[in-house]
Coordinates of C-alpha atoms and ligand atoms in Angstrom, one line a residue:
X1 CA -87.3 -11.4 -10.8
X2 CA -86.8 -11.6 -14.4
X3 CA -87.6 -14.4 -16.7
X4 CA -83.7 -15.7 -17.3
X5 CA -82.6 -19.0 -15.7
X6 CA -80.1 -18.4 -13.0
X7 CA -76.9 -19.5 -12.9
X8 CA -75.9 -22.3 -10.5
X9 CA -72.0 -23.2 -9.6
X10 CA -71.0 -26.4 -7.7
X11 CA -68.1 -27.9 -6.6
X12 CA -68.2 -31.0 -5.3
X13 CA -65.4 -32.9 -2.8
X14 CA -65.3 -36.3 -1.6
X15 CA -67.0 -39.4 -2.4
X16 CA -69.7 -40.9 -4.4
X17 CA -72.5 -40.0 -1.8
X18 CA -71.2 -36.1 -2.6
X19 CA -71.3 -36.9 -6.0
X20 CA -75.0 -38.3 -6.1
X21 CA -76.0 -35.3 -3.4
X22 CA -74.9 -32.4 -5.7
X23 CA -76.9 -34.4 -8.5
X24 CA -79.9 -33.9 -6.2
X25 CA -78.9 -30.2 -5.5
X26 CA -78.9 -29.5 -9.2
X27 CA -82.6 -31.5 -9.4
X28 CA -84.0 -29.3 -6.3
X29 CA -82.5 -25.7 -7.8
X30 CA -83.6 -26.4 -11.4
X31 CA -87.3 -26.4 -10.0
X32 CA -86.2 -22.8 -8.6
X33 CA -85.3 -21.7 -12.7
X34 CA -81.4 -22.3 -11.8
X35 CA -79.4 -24.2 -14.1
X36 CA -75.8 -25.5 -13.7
X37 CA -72.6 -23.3 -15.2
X38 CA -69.6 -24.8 -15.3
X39 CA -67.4 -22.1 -13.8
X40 CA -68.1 -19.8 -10.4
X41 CA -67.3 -16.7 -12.7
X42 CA -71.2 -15.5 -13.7
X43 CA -73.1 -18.0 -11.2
X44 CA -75.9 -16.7 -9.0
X45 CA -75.4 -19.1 -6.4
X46 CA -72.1 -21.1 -5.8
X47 CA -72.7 -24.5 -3.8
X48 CA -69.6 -25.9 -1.9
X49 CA -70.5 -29.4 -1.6
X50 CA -67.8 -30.1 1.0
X51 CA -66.1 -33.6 2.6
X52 CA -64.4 -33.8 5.6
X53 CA -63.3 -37.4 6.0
X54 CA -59.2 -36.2 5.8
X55 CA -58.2 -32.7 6.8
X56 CA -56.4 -31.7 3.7
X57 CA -60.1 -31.8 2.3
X58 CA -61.8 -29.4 4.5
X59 CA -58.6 -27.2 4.5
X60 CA -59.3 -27.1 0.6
X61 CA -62.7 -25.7 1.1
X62 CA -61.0 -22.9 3.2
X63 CA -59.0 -21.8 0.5
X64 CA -61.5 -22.0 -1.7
X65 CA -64.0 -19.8 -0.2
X66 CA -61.2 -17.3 -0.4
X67 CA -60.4 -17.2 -4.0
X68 CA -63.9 -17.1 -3.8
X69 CA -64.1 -13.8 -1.7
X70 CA -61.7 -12.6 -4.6
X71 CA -63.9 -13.3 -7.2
X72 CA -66.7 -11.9 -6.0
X73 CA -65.0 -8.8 -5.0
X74 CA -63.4 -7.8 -8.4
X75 CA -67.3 -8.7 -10.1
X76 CA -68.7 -6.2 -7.9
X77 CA -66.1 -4.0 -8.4
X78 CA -67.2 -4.0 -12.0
X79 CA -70.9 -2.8 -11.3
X80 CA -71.7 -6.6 -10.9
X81 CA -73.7 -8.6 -8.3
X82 CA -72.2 -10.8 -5.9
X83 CA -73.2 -14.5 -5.6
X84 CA -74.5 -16.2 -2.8
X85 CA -72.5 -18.7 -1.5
X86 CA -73.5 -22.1 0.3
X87 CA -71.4 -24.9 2.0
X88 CA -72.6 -27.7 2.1
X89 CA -71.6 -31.6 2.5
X90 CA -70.3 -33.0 5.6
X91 CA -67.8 -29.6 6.6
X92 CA -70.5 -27.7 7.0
X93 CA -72.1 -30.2 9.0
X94 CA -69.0 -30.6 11.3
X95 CA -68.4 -27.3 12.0
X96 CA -70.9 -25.1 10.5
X97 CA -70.2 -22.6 13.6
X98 CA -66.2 -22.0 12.5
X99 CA -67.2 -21.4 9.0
X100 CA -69.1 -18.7 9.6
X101 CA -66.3 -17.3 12.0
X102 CA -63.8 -17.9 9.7
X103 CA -65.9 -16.6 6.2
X104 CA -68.2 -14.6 7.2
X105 CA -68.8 -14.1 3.5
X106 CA -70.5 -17.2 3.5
X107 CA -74.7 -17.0 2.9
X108 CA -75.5 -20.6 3.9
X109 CA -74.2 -23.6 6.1
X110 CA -76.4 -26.5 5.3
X111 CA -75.7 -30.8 6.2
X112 CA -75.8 -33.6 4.2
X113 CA -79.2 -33.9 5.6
X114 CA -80.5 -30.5 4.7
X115 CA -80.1 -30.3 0.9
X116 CA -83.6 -30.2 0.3
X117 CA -84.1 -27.3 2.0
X118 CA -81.7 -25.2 -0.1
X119 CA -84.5 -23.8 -2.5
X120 CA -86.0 -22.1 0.6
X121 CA -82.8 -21.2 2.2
X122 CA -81.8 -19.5 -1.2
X123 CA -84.9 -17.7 -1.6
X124 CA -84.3 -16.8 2.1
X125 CA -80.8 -15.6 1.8
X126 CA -81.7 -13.7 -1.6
X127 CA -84.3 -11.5 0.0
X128 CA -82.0 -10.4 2.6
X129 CA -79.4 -9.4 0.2
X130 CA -81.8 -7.7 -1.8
X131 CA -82.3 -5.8 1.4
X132 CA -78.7 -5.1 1.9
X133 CA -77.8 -7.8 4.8
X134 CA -76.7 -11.2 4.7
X135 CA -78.6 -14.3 5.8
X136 CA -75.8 -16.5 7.5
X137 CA -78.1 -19.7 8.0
X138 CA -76.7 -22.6 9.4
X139 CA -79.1 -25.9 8.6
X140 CA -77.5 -29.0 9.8
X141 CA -80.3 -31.1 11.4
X142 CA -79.7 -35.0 10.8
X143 CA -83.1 -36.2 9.5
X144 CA -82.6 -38.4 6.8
X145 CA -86.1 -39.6 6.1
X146 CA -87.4 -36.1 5.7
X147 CA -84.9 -35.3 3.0
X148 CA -85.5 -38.8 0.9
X149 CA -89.3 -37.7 0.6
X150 CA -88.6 -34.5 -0.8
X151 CA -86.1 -35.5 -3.4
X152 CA -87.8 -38.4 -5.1
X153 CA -90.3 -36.3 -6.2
X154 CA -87.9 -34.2 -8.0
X155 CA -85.5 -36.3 -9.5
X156 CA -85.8 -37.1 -13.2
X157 CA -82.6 -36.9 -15.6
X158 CA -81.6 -38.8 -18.2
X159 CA -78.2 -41.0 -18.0
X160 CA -77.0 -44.7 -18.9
X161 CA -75.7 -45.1 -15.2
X162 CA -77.2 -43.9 -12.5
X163 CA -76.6 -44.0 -8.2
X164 CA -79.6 -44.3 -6.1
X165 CA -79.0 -43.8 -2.5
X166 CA -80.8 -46.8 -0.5
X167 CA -78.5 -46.3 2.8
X168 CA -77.1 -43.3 4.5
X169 CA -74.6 -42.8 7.8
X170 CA -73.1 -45.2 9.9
X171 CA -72.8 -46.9 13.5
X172 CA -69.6 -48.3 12.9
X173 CA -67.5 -46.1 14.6
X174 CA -63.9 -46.6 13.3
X175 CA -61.7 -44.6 15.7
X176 CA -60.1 -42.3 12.6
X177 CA -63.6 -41.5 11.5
X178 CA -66.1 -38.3 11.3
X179 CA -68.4 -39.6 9.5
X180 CA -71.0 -41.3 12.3
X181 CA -70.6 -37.4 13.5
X182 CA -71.0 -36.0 9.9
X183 CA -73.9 -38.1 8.4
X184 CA -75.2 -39.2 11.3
X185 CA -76.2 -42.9 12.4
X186 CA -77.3 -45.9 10.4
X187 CA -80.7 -45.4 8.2
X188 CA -82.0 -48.0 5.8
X189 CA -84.5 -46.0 2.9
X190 CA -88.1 -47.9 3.2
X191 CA -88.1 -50.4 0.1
X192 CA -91.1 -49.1 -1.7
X193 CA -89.3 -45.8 -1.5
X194 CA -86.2 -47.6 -3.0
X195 CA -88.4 -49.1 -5.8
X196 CA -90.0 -45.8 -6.2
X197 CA -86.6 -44.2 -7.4
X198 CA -85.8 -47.5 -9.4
X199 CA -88.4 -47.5 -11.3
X200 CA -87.9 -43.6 -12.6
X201 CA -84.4 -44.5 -13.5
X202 CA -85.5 -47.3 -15.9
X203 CA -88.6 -45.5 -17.0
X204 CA -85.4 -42.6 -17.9
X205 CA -83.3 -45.7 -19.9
X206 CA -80.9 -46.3 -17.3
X207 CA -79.4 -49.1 -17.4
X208 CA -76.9 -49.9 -14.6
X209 CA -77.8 -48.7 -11.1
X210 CA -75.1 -48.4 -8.2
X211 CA -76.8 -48.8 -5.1
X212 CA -74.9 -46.4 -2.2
X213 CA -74.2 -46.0 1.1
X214 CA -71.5 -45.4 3.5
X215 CA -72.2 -49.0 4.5
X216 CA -74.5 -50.1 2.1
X217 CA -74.4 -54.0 2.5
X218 CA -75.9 -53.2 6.3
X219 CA -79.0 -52.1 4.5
X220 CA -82.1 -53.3 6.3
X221 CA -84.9 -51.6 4.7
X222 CA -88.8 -52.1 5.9
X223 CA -91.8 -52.3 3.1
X224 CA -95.5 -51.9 4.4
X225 CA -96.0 -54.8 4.9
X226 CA -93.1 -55.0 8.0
X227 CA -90.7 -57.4 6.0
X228 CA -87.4 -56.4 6.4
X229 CA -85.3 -56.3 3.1
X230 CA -81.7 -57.0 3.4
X231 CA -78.9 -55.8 0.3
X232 CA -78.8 -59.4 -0.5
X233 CA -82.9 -59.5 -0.9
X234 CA -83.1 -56.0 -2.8
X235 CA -80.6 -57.3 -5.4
X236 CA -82.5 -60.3 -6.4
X237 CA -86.2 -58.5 -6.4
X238 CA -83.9 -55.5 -8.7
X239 CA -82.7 -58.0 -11.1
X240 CA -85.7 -59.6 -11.4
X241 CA -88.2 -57.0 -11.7
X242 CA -86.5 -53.8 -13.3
X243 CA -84.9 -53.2 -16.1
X244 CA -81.4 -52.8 -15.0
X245 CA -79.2 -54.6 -16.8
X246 CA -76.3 -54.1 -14.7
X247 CA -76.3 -54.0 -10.6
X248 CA -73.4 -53.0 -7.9
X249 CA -73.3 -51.7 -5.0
X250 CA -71.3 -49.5 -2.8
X251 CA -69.6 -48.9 0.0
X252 CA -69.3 -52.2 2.0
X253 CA -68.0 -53.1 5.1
X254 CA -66.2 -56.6 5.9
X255 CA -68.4 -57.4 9.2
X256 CA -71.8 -57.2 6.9
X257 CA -70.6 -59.2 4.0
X258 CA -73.3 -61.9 4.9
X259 CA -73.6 -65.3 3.7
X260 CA -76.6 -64.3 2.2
X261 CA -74.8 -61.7 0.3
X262 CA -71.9 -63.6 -1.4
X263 CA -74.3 -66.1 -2.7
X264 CA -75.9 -63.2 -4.9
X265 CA -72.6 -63.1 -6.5
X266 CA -72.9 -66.1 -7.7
X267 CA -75.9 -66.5 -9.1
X268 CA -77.5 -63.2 -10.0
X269 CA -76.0 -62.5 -13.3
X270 CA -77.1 -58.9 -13.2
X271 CA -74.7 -58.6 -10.2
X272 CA -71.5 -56.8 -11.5
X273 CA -68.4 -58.8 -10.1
X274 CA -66.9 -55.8 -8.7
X275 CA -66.2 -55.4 -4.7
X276 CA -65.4 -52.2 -3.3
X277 CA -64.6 -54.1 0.7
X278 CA -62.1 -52.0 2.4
X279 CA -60.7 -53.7 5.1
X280 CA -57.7 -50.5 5.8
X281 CA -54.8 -52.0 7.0
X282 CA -53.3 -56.0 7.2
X283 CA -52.4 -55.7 10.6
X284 CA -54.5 -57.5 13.6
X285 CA -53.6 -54.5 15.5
X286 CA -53.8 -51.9 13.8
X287 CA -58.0 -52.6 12.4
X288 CA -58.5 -53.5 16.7
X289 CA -57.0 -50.2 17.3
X290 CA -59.5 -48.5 14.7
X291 CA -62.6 -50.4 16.2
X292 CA -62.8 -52.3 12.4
X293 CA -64.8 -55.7 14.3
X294 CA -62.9 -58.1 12.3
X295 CA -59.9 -59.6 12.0
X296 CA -57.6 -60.1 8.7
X297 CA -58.2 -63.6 9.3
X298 CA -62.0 -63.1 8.8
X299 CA -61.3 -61.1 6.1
X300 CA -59.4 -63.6 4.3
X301 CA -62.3 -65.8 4.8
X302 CA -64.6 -63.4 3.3
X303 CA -62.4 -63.3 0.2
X304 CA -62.1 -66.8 0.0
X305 CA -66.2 -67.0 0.2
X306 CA -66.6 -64.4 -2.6
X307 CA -64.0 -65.9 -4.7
X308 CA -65.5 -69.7 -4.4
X309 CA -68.8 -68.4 -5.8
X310 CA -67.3 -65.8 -8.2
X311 CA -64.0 -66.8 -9.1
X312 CA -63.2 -63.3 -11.3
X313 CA -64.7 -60.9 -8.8
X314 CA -62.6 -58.0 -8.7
X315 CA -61.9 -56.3 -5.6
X316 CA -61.1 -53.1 -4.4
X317 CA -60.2 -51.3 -0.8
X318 CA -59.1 -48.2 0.8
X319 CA -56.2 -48.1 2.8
X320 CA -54.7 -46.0 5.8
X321 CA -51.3 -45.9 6.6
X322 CA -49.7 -44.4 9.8
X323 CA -52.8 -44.9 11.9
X324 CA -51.3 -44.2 15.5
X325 CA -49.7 -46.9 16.8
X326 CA -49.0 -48.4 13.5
X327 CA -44.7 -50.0 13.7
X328 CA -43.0 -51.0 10.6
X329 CA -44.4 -54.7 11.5
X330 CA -47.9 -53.8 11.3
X331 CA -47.0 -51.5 7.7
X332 CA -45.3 -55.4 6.5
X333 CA -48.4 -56.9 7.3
X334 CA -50.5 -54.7 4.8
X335 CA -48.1 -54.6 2.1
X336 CA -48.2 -58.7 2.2
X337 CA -51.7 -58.6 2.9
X338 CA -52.1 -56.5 -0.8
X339 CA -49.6 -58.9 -2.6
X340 CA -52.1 -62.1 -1.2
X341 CA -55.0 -60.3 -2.0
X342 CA -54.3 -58.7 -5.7
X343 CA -56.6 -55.5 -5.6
X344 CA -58.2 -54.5 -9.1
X345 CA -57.8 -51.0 -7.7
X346 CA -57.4 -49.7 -4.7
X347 CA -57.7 -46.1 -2.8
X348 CA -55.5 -45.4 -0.1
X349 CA -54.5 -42.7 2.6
X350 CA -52.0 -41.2 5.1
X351 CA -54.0 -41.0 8.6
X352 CA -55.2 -38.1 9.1
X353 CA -56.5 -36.5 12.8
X354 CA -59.9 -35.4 12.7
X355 CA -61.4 -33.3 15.7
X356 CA -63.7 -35.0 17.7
X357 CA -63.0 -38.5 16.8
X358 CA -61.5 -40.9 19.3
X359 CA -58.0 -41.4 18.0
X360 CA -57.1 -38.0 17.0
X361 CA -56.1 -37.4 20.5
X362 CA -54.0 -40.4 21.1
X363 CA -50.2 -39.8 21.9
X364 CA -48.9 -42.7 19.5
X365 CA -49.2 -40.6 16.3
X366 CA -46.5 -41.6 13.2
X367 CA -44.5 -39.1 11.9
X368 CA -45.6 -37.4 8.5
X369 CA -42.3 -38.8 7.3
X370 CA -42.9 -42.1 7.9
X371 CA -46.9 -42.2 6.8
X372 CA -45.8 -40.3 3.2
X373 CA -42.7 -42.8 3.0
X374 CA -45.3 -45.9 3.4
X375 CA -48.1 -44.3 1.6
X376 CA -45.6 -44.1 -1.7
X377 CA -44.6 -48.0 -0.8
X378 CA -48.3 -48.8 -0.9
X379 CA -49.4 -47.0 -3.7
X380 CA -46.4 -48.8 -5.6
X381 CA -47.4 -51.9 -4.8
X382 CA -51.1 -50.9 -5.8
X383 CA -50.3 -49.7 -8.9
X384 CA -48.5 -52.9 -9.7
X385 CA -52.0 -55.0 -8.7
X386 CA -53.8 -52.8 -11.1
X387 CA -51.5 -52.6 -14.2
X388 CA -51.3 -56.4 -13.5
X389 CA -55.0 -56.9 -13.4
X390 CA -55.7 -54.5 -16.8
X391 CA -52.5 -56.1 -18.7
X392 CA -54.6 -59.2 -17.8
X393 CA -57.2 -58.3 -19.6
X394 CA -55.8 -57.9 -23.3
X395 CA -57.2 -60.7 -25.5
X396 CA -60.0 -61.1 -23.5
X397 CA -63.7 -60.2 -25.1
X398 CA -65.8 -58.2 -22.5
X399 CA -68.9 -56.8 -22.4
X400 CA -69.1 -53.0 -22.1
X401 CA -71.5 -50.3 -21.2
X402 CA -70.6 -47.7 -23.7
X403 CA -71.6 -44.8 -21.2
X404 CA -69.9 -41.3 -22.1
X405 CA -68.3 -39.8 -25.4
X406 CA -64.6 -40.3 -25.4
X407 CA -62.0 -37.4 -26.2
X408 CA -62.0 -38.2 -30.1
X409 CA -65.2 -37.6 -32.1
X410 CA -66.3 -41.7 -33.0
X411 CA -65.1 -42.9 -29.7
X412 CA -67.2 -44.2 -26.9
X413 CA -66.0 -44.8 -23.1
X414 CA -67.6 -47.7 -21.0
X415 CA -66.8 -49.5 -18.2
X416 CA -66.0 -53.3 -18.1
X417 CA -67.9 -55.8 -15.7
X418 CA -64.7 -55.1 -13.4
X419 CA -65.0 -51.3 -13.5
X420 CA -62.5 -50.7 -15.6
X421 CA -62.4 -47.3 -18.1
X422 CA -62.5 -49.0 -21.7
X423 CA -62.2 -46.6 -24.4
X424 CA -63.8 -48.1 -28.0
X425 CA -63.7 -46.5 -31.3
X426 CA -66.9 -47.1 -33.0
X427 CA -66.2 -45.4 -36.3
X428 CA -67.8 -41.9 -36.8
X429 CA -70.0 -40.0 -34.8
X430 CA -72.6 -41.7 -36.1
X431 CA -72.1 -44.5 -34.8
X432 CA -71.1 -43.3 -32.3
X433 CA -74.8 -41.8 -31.6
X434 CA -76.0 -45.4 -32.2
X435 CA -73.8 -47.6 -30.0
X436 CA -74.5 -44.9 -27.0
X437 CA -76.0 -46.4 -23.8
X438 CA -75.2 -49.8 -25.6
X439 CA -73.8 -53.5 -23.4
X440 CA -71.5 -54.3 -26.5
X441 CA -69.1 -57.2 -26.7
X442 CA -65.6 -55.3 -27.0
X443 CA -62.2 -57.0 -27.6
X444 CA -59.7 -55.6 -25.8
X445 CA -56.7 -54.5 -27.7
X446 CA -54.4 -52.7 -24.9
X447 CA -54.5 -51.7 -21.6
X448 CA -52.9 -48.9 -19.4
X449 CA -52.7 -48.1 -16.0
X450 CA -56.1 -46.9 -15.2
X451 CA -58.1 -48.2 -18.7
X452 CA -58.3 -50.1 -21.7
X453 CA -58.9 -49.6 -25.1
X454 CA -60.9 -52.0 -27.4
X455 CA -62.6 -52.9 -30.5
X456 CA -66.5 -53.6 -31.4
X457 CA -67.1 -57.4 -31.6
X458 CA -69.9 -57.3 -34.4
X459 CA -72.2 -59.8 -34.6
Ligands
5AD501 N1 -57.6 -40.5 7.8 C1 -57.2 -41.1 6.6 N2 -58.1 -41.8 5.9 C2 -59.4 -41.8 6.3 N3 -60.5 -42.4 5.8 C3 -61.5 -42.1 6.6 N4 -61.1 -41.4 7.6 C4 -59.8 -41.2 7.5 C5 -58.8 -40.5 8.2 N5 -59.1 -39.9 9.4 C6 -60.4 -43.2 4.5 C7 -60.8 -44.6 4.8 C8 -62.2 -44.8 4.3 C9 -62.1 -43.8 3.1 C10 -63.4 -43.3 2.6 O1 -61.4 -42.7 3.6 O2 -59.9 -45.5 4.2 O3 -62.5 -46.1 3.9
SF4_502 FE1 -66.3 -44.4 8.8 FE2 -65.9 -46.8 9.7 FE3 -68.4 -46.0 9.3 FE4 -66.7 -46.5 7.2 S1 -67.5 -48.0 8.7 S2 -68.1 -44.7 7.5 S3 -64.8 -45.8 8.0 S4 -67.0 -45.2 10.8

């Protein structure tokens, strides 16, 4: 092997547990001398860090590994090496079999679970193409502790925000959903591991932490000593004892919103007064049918609980329309449901079948007509809440986490306590250097659909 750094490509689908796994992916392969390119063109090894929650996303990775294939097939045609390929993420983990029927191109099929192992299965997979063959390993065992053990010792970067993974999988099976299948059941990281990883973020300056999982406020973590630590718990001990200035949390489910846990809104000020609590459709029916275990009644309460405590939280959901079953009734019920509630933001979705889940193969499906016709109703609606909530905040002073650059050269790009873009102009690029990784007061001057823009309050 040569001394150069190799070149590492990924792509990454999905959601924010994707996002923080390909993070880890990137740790793992720079201890193997790769480093991340930002295009598939000259990489060595090209990482498809795949979702499968709706169809249209794992068809995506289909036609990717095919303008793939092309790529790869004009490089060698020019004298040049091809790249290995990996998918990875929760496709490969649902069908790891079909992708190697369908691309037989493809190197490696590793799970969620199995990241860790990608230095070895690289090394593996490069020694066999060395020899002229092609590996075709699939590695999609569900052991979630194993992987945890190997990463923390690896992880050191340096960012103002950062996600550390304290939960992963889920128990819950909703009806519509593959991911109990895909990440496997509940498991709750050990809290000295958690503290481990919390630590290394401060000691690397971050300074706000999202804590995830795919049901994150059902967290039940154990520490030597046998205690169990709930979300609620781990919040208070992270406020208290670490240096993050800024705490949330993600994503939650309705039926573990404890007591407990809405209290730490209200009184831990490090607690960002955010909710991402998706609660998928308004209709009593409708979240039976998908096996949610509560009703929009005890939803409401929920709300109600969070917004006694912490009057400006703003909240967030994702939405499904067109489950099966779903009538024009059940749709009214989550459009009025939205207009009580007024969403800061909100994701939502056209049902979409999955294999192997329980509702795919139920006869009542909706029509793709009807589900696009409601989803553009929703999303209306949504859009309204949001430029409603951000036109709200104009006047207001806030503080901000100036995070990232912003397009122009003196501008800075935070978020508000609310999670909202806000773009600042600090001056010159200077300044820019100095407010970086900065809570700053900002007035906000304007807002937009999806962000604000402001001005430094100085002091
Ligand atoms: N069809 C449409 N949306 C889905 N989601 C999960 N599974 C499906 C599906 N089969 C949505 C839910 C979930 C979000 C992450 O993705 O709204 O909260
Ligand atoms: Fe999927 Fe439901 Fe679990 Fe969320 S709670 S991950 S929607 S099964």
């Amino acid at each position: 092997m040569s001394g150069d750094r190799k070149k590492l490509y990924i792509k990454t689908y999905g959601c924010q547990m994707n996002v923080y796994d390909s993070e880890r992916m990137v740790d793992v392969m720079a201890h193997e001398g790769y480093e991340v390119t930002e295009t598939p063109d000259d990489a060595d090894l090209v990482v498809l860090n795949t979702c499968h929650i709706r169809e249209k996303a794992a068809e995506k990775v289909y036609s990717d590994i095919g303008r793939l294939r092309l790529l790869t097939e004009k490089r060698v045609g020019k004298g040049g090496k091809p790249s290995l390929l990996a998918v990875g993420g929760c496709v490969a983990q649902a069908e790891g079999a079909e992708i190697q029927r369908r691309a037989p191109m493809v190197d490696m099929v590793f799970g969620p679970q199995s990241y860790h192992r990608l230095p070895e299965m690289t090394r593996k997979a490069d020694k066999i193409r060395q020899q002229g063959g092609r590996a075709r390993i699939v590695d999609t065992d569900l052991s979630v502790s194993e992987k945890f053990a190997v990463l923390s010792e690896k992880a050191v970067r340096s960012r103002k925000t950062a996600f550390l993974t304290i939960q992963e999988g889920c128990d819950k099976f909703c009806t519509y959903c593959v991911v109990p299948y895909t990440r496997g059941g509940e498991f709750s990281r050990p809290f000295e591991d958690v503290m481990t990883d919390a630590d290394k973020l401060n000691a690397a300056g971050v300074r706000e932490v999202t804590l995830l999982g795919q049901n994150v406020n059902a967290y039940h973590g154990r520490s030597d000593d046998g205690r169990e630590w709930s979300l609620a718990r781990l919040i208070r001990h992270l406020a208290a004892e670490t240096d993050f200035k800024r705490i949330r949390y993600t994503t939650s489910h309705p039926q573990d919103m404890t007591s407990e846990l809405i209290a730490v809104h209200g009184d831990v000020a490090a607690c960002m007064p955010y909710l991402h609590l998706p609660v998928q459709s308004g209709s009593d029916r409708i979240v039976k049918a998908m096996n949610r275990h509560h009703t929009i009644s005890s939803y409401l309460k929920t709300i109600d609980d969070i917004r006694t405590v912490r009057p400006d939280i703003a909240l967030s959901g994702d939405f499904i329309v067109g489950f099966p079953g779903e009538s024009d009734e059940d749709f009214e019920q989550t459009m009025a449901l939205v207009r009580r509630v007024n969403y800061a933001q909100a994701y939502s979705f056209m049902y979409s079948e999955r294999p192997g889940t329980p509702a795919a193969g139920w006869e009542n499906q909706v029509e793709s007509h009807v589900k696009a016709a409601r989803l553009a109703e929703l999303q209306a609606e949504l859009d309204r809440g949001q430029r409603a909530f951000n036109d709200a905040a104009v006047g207001r002073v806030m503080t901000v986490l100036l995070e990232r650059q912003g397009r122009e050269a003196g501008q800075l790009v935070g978020r508000s306590p609310y999670m909202q873009a806000v773009h600042v102009d600090v001056g010159d690029p200077e300044s820019a250097r100095q407010y970086f990784g900065q809570l700053v007061e900002v007035k906000i001057l304007s807002a937009g659909p999806r962000s604000l823009k402001g001005e430094l309050i100085l002091a």
